[in-house]
């Protein structure tokens, strides 16, 4: 929002947690860890057997997703693959401002110059390939995203998704200033709704009050992350859809059910928490 960044390179690493090279990772760890027993434990953990549909597999690459050590190892790996490379080799050769923003395996690169942005997009696949990683070409693109595009009108600037949010350019409430506006990305909302619907179908036998408690906890977690002022209509739509899924499940519990929507709205337990703005925004 300071005005210098004009282009965003949105990129994605294909199947990162499954493709991570054990040998490269161990070489990176050896740079900082001198205790051979710690290194031996990490190597054993990486190669631990996995039971998949009754079949025993011993992985040769990647980290066990859901494992407590996976996020730490992923950050170490990409620290050397992306962070240091960008700081020491990419940024010094750029003609304007250049920044890399990364969280685990999700990252975006920000540039002042279009030429710098295009150059980065061209050299990124080669850098990742050196460490046995691959760019997902269909999810990698150059997005015009800066004040000069904002001044040209709403159709000039693009949008991009990062960490579950869709980012686009807007105008501050005080007027006259460009701001980056964030709202829940469509795929984030869709994934949450489908996961909640699947949970309801698996647990349709539970007493309604237990269902209400679990659904309320899920929604509060969703609100905690996405609770921005401009996200309120989306959050309210998610709450309404979850209530409809819940009604459908309650209605199907019995072929002779009289659980109508109007009847349910009168039940004191048929309630879900309403969205709240939990994070400040410009």
PDB file of C-alpha atoms in Angstrom, residues 74-274:
ATOM      1  CA  UNK A  74       9.277 -27.585   5.417  1.00  0.00           C
ATOM      2  CA  UNK A  75      10.317 -24.150   6.646  1.00  0.00           C
ATOM      3  CA  UNK A  76      13.965 -25.190   6.890  1.00  0.00           C
ATOM      4  CA  UNK A  77      13.881 -26.622   3.360  1.00  0.00           C
ATOM      5  CA  UNK A  78      12.315 -23.545   1.777  1.00  0.00           C
ATOM      6  CA  UNK A  79      14.500 -21.211   3.843  1.00  0.00           C
ATOM      7  CA  UNK A  80      17.450 -22.458   1.790  1.00  0.00           C
ATOM      8  CA  UNK A  81      15.575 -23.040  -1.466  1.00  0.00           C
ATOM      9  CA  UNK A  82      13.700 -19.716  -1.600  1.00  0.00           C
ATOM     10  CA  UNK A  83      14.390 -17.252   1.227  1.00  0.00           C
ATOM     11  CA  UNK A  84      18.200 -17.097   1.137  1.00  0.00           C
ATOM     12  CA  UNK A  85      18.262 -17.379  -2.659  1.00  0.00           C
ATOM     13  CA  UNK A  86      15.873 -14.446  -3.006  1.00  0.00           C
ATOM     14  CA  UNK A  87      17.824 -12.287  -0.524  1.00  0.00           C
ATOM     15  CA  UNK A  88      21.319 -13.052  -1.796  1.00  0.00           C
ATOM     16  CA  UNK A  89      20.850 -13.588  -5.538  1.00  0.00           C
ATOM     17  CA  UNK A  90      17.466 -12.368  -6.785  1.00  0.00           C
ATOM     18  CA  UNK A  91      16.938  -9.035  -4.990  1.00  0.00           C
ATOM     19  CA  UNK A  92      20.435  -7.589  -5.663  1.00  0.00           C
ATOM     20  CA  UNK A  93      19.877  -8.012  -9.418  1.00  0.00           C
ATOM     21  CA  UNK A  94      16.481  -6.313  -9.495  1.00  0.00           C
ATOM     22  CA  UNK A  95      15.937  -2.764 -10.821  1.00  0.00           C
ATOM     23  CA  UNK A  96      13.238  -1.851  -8.283  1.00  0.00           C
ATOM     24  CA  UNK A  97      11.732  -2.960  -5.010  1.00  0.00           C
ATOM     25  CA  UNK A  98      11.430  -6.748  -4.602  1.00  0.00           C
ATOM     26  CA  UNK A  99      10.018  -8.725  -1.676  1.00  0.00           C
ATOM     27  CA  UNK A 100       9.173 -12.352  -0.978  1.00  0.00           C
ATOM     28  CA  UNK A 101       6.349 -13.234   1.427  1.00  0.00           C
ATOM     29  CA  UNK A 102       6.187 -16.893   2.439  1.00  0.00           C
ATOM     30  CA  UNK A 103       4.245 -18.983   4.949  1.00  0.00           C
ATOM     31  CA  UNK A 104       5.217 -22.676   4.873  1.00  0.00           C
ATOM     32  CA  UNK A 105       4.947 -23.694   1.194  1.00  0.00           C
ATOM     33  CA  UNK A 106       2.663 -20.786   0.185  1.00  0.00           C
ATOM     34  CA  UNK A 107       4.426 -17.695  -1.143  1.00  0.00           C
ATOM     35  CA  UNK A 108       4.048 -14.614  -3.337  1.00  0.00           C
ATOM     36  CA  UNK A 109       6.746 -12.341  -4.746  1.00  0.00           C
ATOM     37  CA  UNK A 110       6.187  -8.569  -4.996  1.00  0.00           C
ATOM     38  CA  UNK A 111       7.910  -6.309  -7.518  1.00  0.00           C
ATOM     39  CA  UNK A 112       8.035  -2.679  -8.551  1.00  0.00           C
ATOM     40  CA  UNK A 113       9.170  -3.450 -12.108  1.00  0.00           C
ATOM     41  CA  UNK A 114       7.299  -5.634 -14.582  1.00  0.00           C
ATOM     42  CA  UNK A 115      10.606  -6.765 -16.065  1.00  0.00           C
ATOM     43  CA  UNK A 116      11.838  -7.913 -12.652  1.00  0.00           C
ATOM     44  CA  UNK A 117       8.589  -9.816 -12.064  1.00  0.00           C
ATOM     45  CA  UNK A 118       8.804 -11.596 -15.417  1.00  0.00           C
ATOM     46  CA  UNK A 119      12.464 -12.450 -14.853  1.00  0.00           C
ATOM     47  CA  UNK A 120      11.666 -13.992 -11.466  1.00  0.00           C
ATOM     48  CA  UNK A 121       8.832 -16.048 -12.964  1.00  0.00           C
ATOM     49  CA  UNK A 122      11.278 -17.346 -15.606  1.00  0.00           C
ATOM     50  CA  UNK A 123      14.088 -18.376 -13.225  1.00  0.00           C
ATOM     51  CA  UNK A 124      11.884 -19.794 -10.445  1.00  0.00           C
ATOM     52  CA  UNK A 125      11.239 -23.210 -12.116  1.00  0.00           C
ATOM     53  CA  UNK A 126      14.970 -23.789 -12.562  1.00  0.00           C
ATOM     54  CA  UNK A 127      15.691 -22.946  -8.928  1.00  0.00           C
ATOM     55  CA  UNK A 128      13.025 -25.329  -7.663  1.00  0.00           C
ATOM     56  CA  UNK A 129      14.094 -28.076 -10.071  1.00  0.00           C
ATOM     57  CA  UNK A 130      17.616 -27.991  -8.582  1.00  0.00           C
ATOM     58  CA  UNK A 131      16.056 -29.163  -5.298  1.00  0.00           C
ATOM     59  CA  UNK A 132      13.733 -31.708  -6.953  1.00  0.00           C
ATOM     60  CA  UNK A 133      10.650 -29.481  -6.746  1.00  0.00           C
ATOM     61  CA  UNK A 134       8.288 -28.410  -9.516  1.00  0.00           C
ATOM     62  CA  UNK A 135       6.262 -25.270 -10.159  1.00  0.00           C
ATOM     63  CA  UNK A 136       2.547 -25.839 -10.760  1.00  0.00           C
ATOM     64  CA  UNK A 137       2.396 -23.859 -14.017  1.00  0.00           C
ATOM     65  CA  UNK A 138      -1.411 -23.692 -14.029  1.00  0.00           C
ATOM     66  CA  UNK A 139      -1.345 -21.915 -10.644  1.00  0.00           C
ATOM     67  CA  UNK A 140       1.539 -19.541 -11.408  1.00  0.00           C
ATOM     68  CA  UNK A 141       0.849 -16.123 -12.949  1.00  0.00           C
ATOM     69  CA  UNK A 142       1.857 -12.476 -13.033  1.00  0.00           C
ATOM     70  CA  UNK A 143      -0.768 -10.180 -11.490  1.00  0.00           C
ATOM     71  CA  UNK A 144      -0.858  -6.374 -12.013  1.00  0.00           C
ATOM     72  CA  UNK A 145      -1.431  -5.149  -8.482  1.00  0.00           C
ATOM     73  CA  UNK A 146      -0.417  -1.609  -7.553  1.00  0.00           C
ATOM     74  CA  UNK A 147      -1.429   2.006  -7.238  1.00  0.00           C
ATOM     75  CA  UNK A 148      -0.978   2.816 -10.944  1.00  0.00           C
ATOM     76  CA  UNK A 149      -3.494   0.100 -11.826  1.00  0.00           C
ATOM     77  CA  UNK A 150      -5.840   1.208  -9.043  1.00  0.00           C
ATOM     78  CA  UNK A 151      -5.891   4.700 -10.556  1.00  0.00           C
ATOM     79  CA  UNK A 152      -6.852   3.237 -13.949  1.00  0.00           C
ATOM     80  CA  UNK A 153     -10.045   1.716 -12.556  1.00  0.00           C
ATOM     81  CA  UNK A 154     -11.271  -1.475 -10.968  1.00  0.00           C
ATOM     82  CA  UNK A 155     -10.752  -3.616 -14.086  1.00  0.00           C
ATOM     83  CA  UNK A 156      -7.060  -2.724 -14.501  1.00  0.00           C
ATOM     84  CA  UNK A 157      -5.736  -4.477 -11.395  1.00  0.00           C
ATOM     85  CA  UNK A 158      -5.907  -8.223 -10.865  1.00  0.00           C
ATOM     86  CA  UNK A 159      -6.630 -10.374  -7.840  1.00  0.00           C
ATOM     87  CA  UNK A 160      -4.750 -13.239  -6.232  1.00  0.00           C
ATOM     88  CA  UNK A 161      -5.319 -15.792  -3.463  1.00  0.00           C
ATOM     89  CA  UNK A 162      -2.914 -16.201  -0.549  1.00  0.00           C
ATOM     90  CA  UNK A 163      -3.369 -18.023   2.765  1.00  0.00           C
ATOM     91  CA  UNK A 164      -7.083 -18.564   2.200  1.00  0.00           C
ATOM     92  CA  UNK A 165      -7.891 -14.947   1.287  1.00  0.00           C
ATOM     93  CA  UNK A 166      -8.597 -13.317  -2.063  1.00  0.00           C
ATOM     94  CA  UNK A 167      -6.683 -10.024  -2.326  1.00  0.00           C
ATOM     95  CA  UNK A 168      -7.799  -7.124  -4.476  1.00  0.00           C
ATOM     96  CA  UNK A 169      -7.419  -3.344  -4.530  1.00  0.00           C
ATOM     97  CA  UNK A 170      -9.983  -1.006  -3.022  1.00  0.00           C
ATOM     98  CA  UNK A 171     -10.399   2.472  -1.554  1.00  0.00           C
ATOM     99  CA  UNK A 172     -10.088   3.280   2.144  1.00  0.00           C
ATOM    100  CA  UNK A 173     -13.125   4.333   4.157  1.00  0.00           C
ATOM    101  CA  UNK A 174     -11.618   7.802   4.505  1.00  0.00           C
ATOM    102  CA  UNK A 175     -11.460   7.995   0.715  1.00  0.00           C
ATOM    103  CA  UNK A 176      -8.681   8.785  -1.699  1.00  0.00           C
ATOM    104  CA  UNK A 177      -6.271   6.077  -0.562  1.00  0.00           C
ATOM    105  CA  UNK A 178      -5.584   2.678  -2.091  1.00  0.00           C
ATOM    106  CA  UNK A 179      -5.865  -0.279   0.269  1.00  0.00           C
ATOM    107  CA  UNK A 180      -5.458  -4.019  -0.116  1.00  0.00           C
ATOM    108  CA  UNK A 181      -8.823  -5.640   0.567  1.00  0.00           C
ATOM    109  CA  UNK A 182      -9.046  -9.263   1.720  1.00  0.00           C
ATOM    110  CA  UNK A 183     -12.029 -11.588   1.689  1.00  0.00           C
ATOM    111  CA  UNK A 184     -12.308 -15.358   2.129  1.00  0.00           C
ATOM    112  CA  UNK A 185     -11.358 -17.075  -1.128  1.00  0.00           C
ATOM    113  CA  UNK A 186     -14.122 -19.069  -2.813  1.00  0.00           C
ATOM    114  CA  UNK A 187     -12.189 -22.313  -2.537  1.00  0.00           C
ATOM    115  CA  UNK A 188     -11.650 -21.706   1.218  1.00  0.00           C
ATOM    116  CA  UNK A 189     -15.368 -21.206   1.751  1.00  0.00           C
ATOM    117  CA  UNK A 190     -16.266 -24.199  -0.428  1.00  0.00           C
ATOM    118  CA  UNK A 191     -13.803 -26.469   1.388  1.00  0.00           C
ATOM    119  CA  UNK A 192     -15.147 -25.434   4.802  1.00  0.00           C
ATOM    120  CA  UNK A 193     -18.756 -25.990   3.745  1.00  0.00           C
ATOM    121  CA  UNK A 194     -18.036 -29.408   2.219  1.00  0.00           C
ATOM    122  CA  UNK A 195     -16.043 -30.554   5.269  1.00  0.00           C
ATOM    123  CA  UNK A 196     -18.810 -29.419   7.610  1.00  0.00           C
ATOM    124  CA  UNK A 197     -21.490 -31.072   5.471  1.00  0.00           C
ATOM    125  CA  UNK A 198     -19.511 -34.333   5.481  1.00  0.00           C
ATOM    126  CA  UNK A 199     -19.166 -34.121   9.284  1.00  0.00           C
ATOM    127  CA  UNK A 200     -22.920 -33.689   9.647  1.00  0.00           C
ATOM    128  CA  UNK A 201     -23.597 -36.696   7.437  1.00  0.00           C
ATOM    129  CA  UNK A 202     -21.184 -38.851   9.470  1.00  0.00           C
ATOM    130  CA  UNK A 203     -22.665 -37.682  12.766  1.00  0.00           C
ATOM    131  CA  UNK A 204     -26.358 -37.363  11.957  1.00  0.00           C
ATOM    132  CA  UNK A 205     -27.118 -39.812  14.798  1.00  0.00           C
ATOM    133  CA  UNK A 206     -25.822 -37.455  17.495  1.00  0.00           C
ATOM    134  CA  UNK A 207     -28.297 -35.577  19.711  1.00  0.00           C
ATOM    135  CA  UNK A 208     -29.071 -32.114  18.274  1.00  0.00           C
ATOM    136  CA  UNK A 209     -27.478 -30.302  21.202  1.00  0.00           C
ATOM    137  CA  UNK A 210     -24.179 -32.144  20.658  1.00  0.00           C
ATOM    138  CA  UNK A 211     -24.337 -31.310  16.963  1.00  0.00           C
ATOM    139  CA  UNK A 212     -24.952 -27.675  17.836  1.00  0.00           C
ATOM    140  CA  UNK A 213     -21.913 -27.587  20.128  1.00  0.00           C
ATOM    141  CA  UNK A 214     -19.622 -29.058  17.454  1.00  0.00           C
ATOM    142  CA  UNK A 215     -20.961 -26.816  14.663  1.00  0.00           C
ATOM    143  CA  UNK A 216     -20.618 -23.712  16.843  1.00  0.00           C
ATOM    144  CA  UNK A 217     -16.966 -24.589  17.547  1.00  0.00           C
ATOM    145  CA  UNK A 218     -16.288 -25.025  13.827  1.00  0.00           C
ATOM    146  CA  UNK A 219     -17.879 -21.688  12.961  1.00  0.00           C
ATOM    147  CA  UNK A 220     -16.044 -19.821  15.736  1.00  0.00           C
ATOM    148  CA  UNK A 221     -12.742 -21.104  14.341  1.00  0.00           C
ATOM    149  CA  UNK A 222     -13.755 -19.939  10.858  1.00  0.00           C
ATOM    150  CA  UNK A 223     -14.722 -16.503  12.207  1.00  0.00           C
ATOM    151  CA  UNK A 224     -11.458 -16.186  14.163  1.00  0.00           C
ATOM    152  CA  UNK A 225      -9.442 -16.504  10.965  1.00  0.00           C
ATOM    153  CA  UNK A 226     -11.657 -14.678   8.464  1.00  0.00           C
ATOM    154  CA  UNK A 227     -13.258 -12.107  10.798  1.00  0.00           C
ATOM    155  CA  UNK A 228     -12.537  -8.956   8.789  1.00  0.00           C
ATOM    156  CA  UNK A 229     -15.046  -6.133   8.338  1.00  0.00           C
ATOM    157  CA  UNK A 230     -15.492  -6.641   4.590  1.00  0.00           C
ATOM    158  CA  UNK A 231     -15.767 -10.403   5.072  1.00  0.00           C
ATOM    159  CA  UNK A 232     -18.956 -10.121   7.147  1.00  0.00           C
ATOM    160  CA  UNK A 233     -21.440 -10.854   4.305  1.00  0.00           C
ATOM    161  CA  UNK A 234     -19.458 -13.961   3.327  1.00  0.00           C
ATOM    162  CA  UNK A 235     -19.336 -15.189   6.935  1.00  0.00           C
ATOM    163  CA  UNK A 236     -23.074 -14.639   7.362  1.00  0.00           C
ATOM    164  CA  UNK A 237     -23.676 -16.605   4.152  1.00  0.00           C
ATOM    165  CA  UNK A 238     -21.550 -19.479   5.493  1.00  0.00           C
ATOM    166  CA  UNK A 239     -23.557 -19.518   8.743  1.00  0.00           C
ATOM    167  CA  UNK A 240     -26.861 -19.615   6.834  1.00  0.00           C
ATOM    168  CA  UNK A 241     -25.667 -22.469   4.622  1.00  0.00           C
ATOM    169  CA  UNK A 242     -24.491 -24.511   7.625  1.00  0.00           C
ATOM    170  CA  UNK A 243     -27.928 -24.056   9.218  1.00  0.00           C
ATOM    171  CA  UNK A 244     -29.550 -25.397   6.029  1.00  0.00           C
ATOM    172  CA  UNK A 245     -27.221 -28.418   5.939  1.00  0.00           C
ATOM    173  CA  UNK A 246     -28.076 -29.072   9.585  1.00  0.00           C
ATOM    174  CA  UNK A 247     -31.816 -28.855   8.878  1.00  0.00           C
ATOM    175  CA  UNK A 248     -31.470 -31.316   5.989  1.00  0.00           C
ATOM    176  CA  UNK A 249     -29.673 -33.822   8.235  1.00  0.00           C
ATOM    177  CA  UNK A 250     -32.249 -33.473  11.012  1.00  0.00           C
ATOM    178  CA  UNK A 251     -35.064 -33.867   8.497  1.00  0.00           C
ATOM    179  CA  UNK A 252     -33.585 -37.109   7.102  1.00  0.00           C
ATOM    180  CA  UNK A 253     -33.131 -38.801  10.472  1.00  0.00           C
ATOM    181  CA  UNK A 254     -36.639 -40.197  10.171  1.00  0.00           C
ATOM    182  CA  UNK A 255     -38.933 -40.865   7.214  1.00  0.00           C
ATOM    183  CA  UNK A 256     -41.803 -39.469   9.282  1.00  0.00           C
ATOM    184  CA  UNK A 257     -39.923 -36.429  10.468  1.00  0.00           C
ATOM    185  CA  UNK A 258     -41.870 -33.213  10.919  1.00  0.00           C
ATOM    186  CA  UNK A 259     -38.724 -31.165  11.371  1.00  0.00           C
ATOM    187  CA  UNK A 260     -39.692 -28.193   9.236  1.00  0.00           C
ATOM    188  CA  UNK A 261     -37.592 -25.068   8.895  1.00  0.00           C
ATOM    189  CA  UNK A 262     -40.189 -22.936  10.691  1.00  0.00           C
ATOM    190  CA  UNK A 263     -40.419 -25.427  13.561  1.00  0.00           C
ATOM    191  CA  UNK A 264     -36.636 -25.552  13.950  1.00  0.00           C
ATOM    192  CA  UNK A 265     -36.281 -21.771  14.039  1.00  0.00           C
ATOM    193  CA  UNK A 266     -38.405 -21.781  17.204  1.00  0.00           C
ATOM    194  CA  UNK A 267     -36.103 -24.248  19.014  1.00  0.00           C
ATOM    195  CA  UNK A 268     -33.714 -22.551  21.414  1.00  0.00           C
ATOM    196  CA  UNK A 269     -30.922 -25.048  20.579  1.00  0.00           C
ATOM    197  CA  UNK A 270     -31.154 -24.435  16.818  1.00  0.00           C
ATOM    198  CA  UNK A 271     -28.756 -21.520  17.036  1.00  0.00           C
ATOM    199  CA  UNK A 272     -25.262 -20.905  15.686  1.00  0.00           C
ATOM    200  CA  UNK A 273     -22.922 -18.017  16.595  1.00  0.00           C
ATOM    201  CA  UNK A 274     -23.185 -14.925  14.407  1.00  0.00           C
TER     202      UNK A 274
END
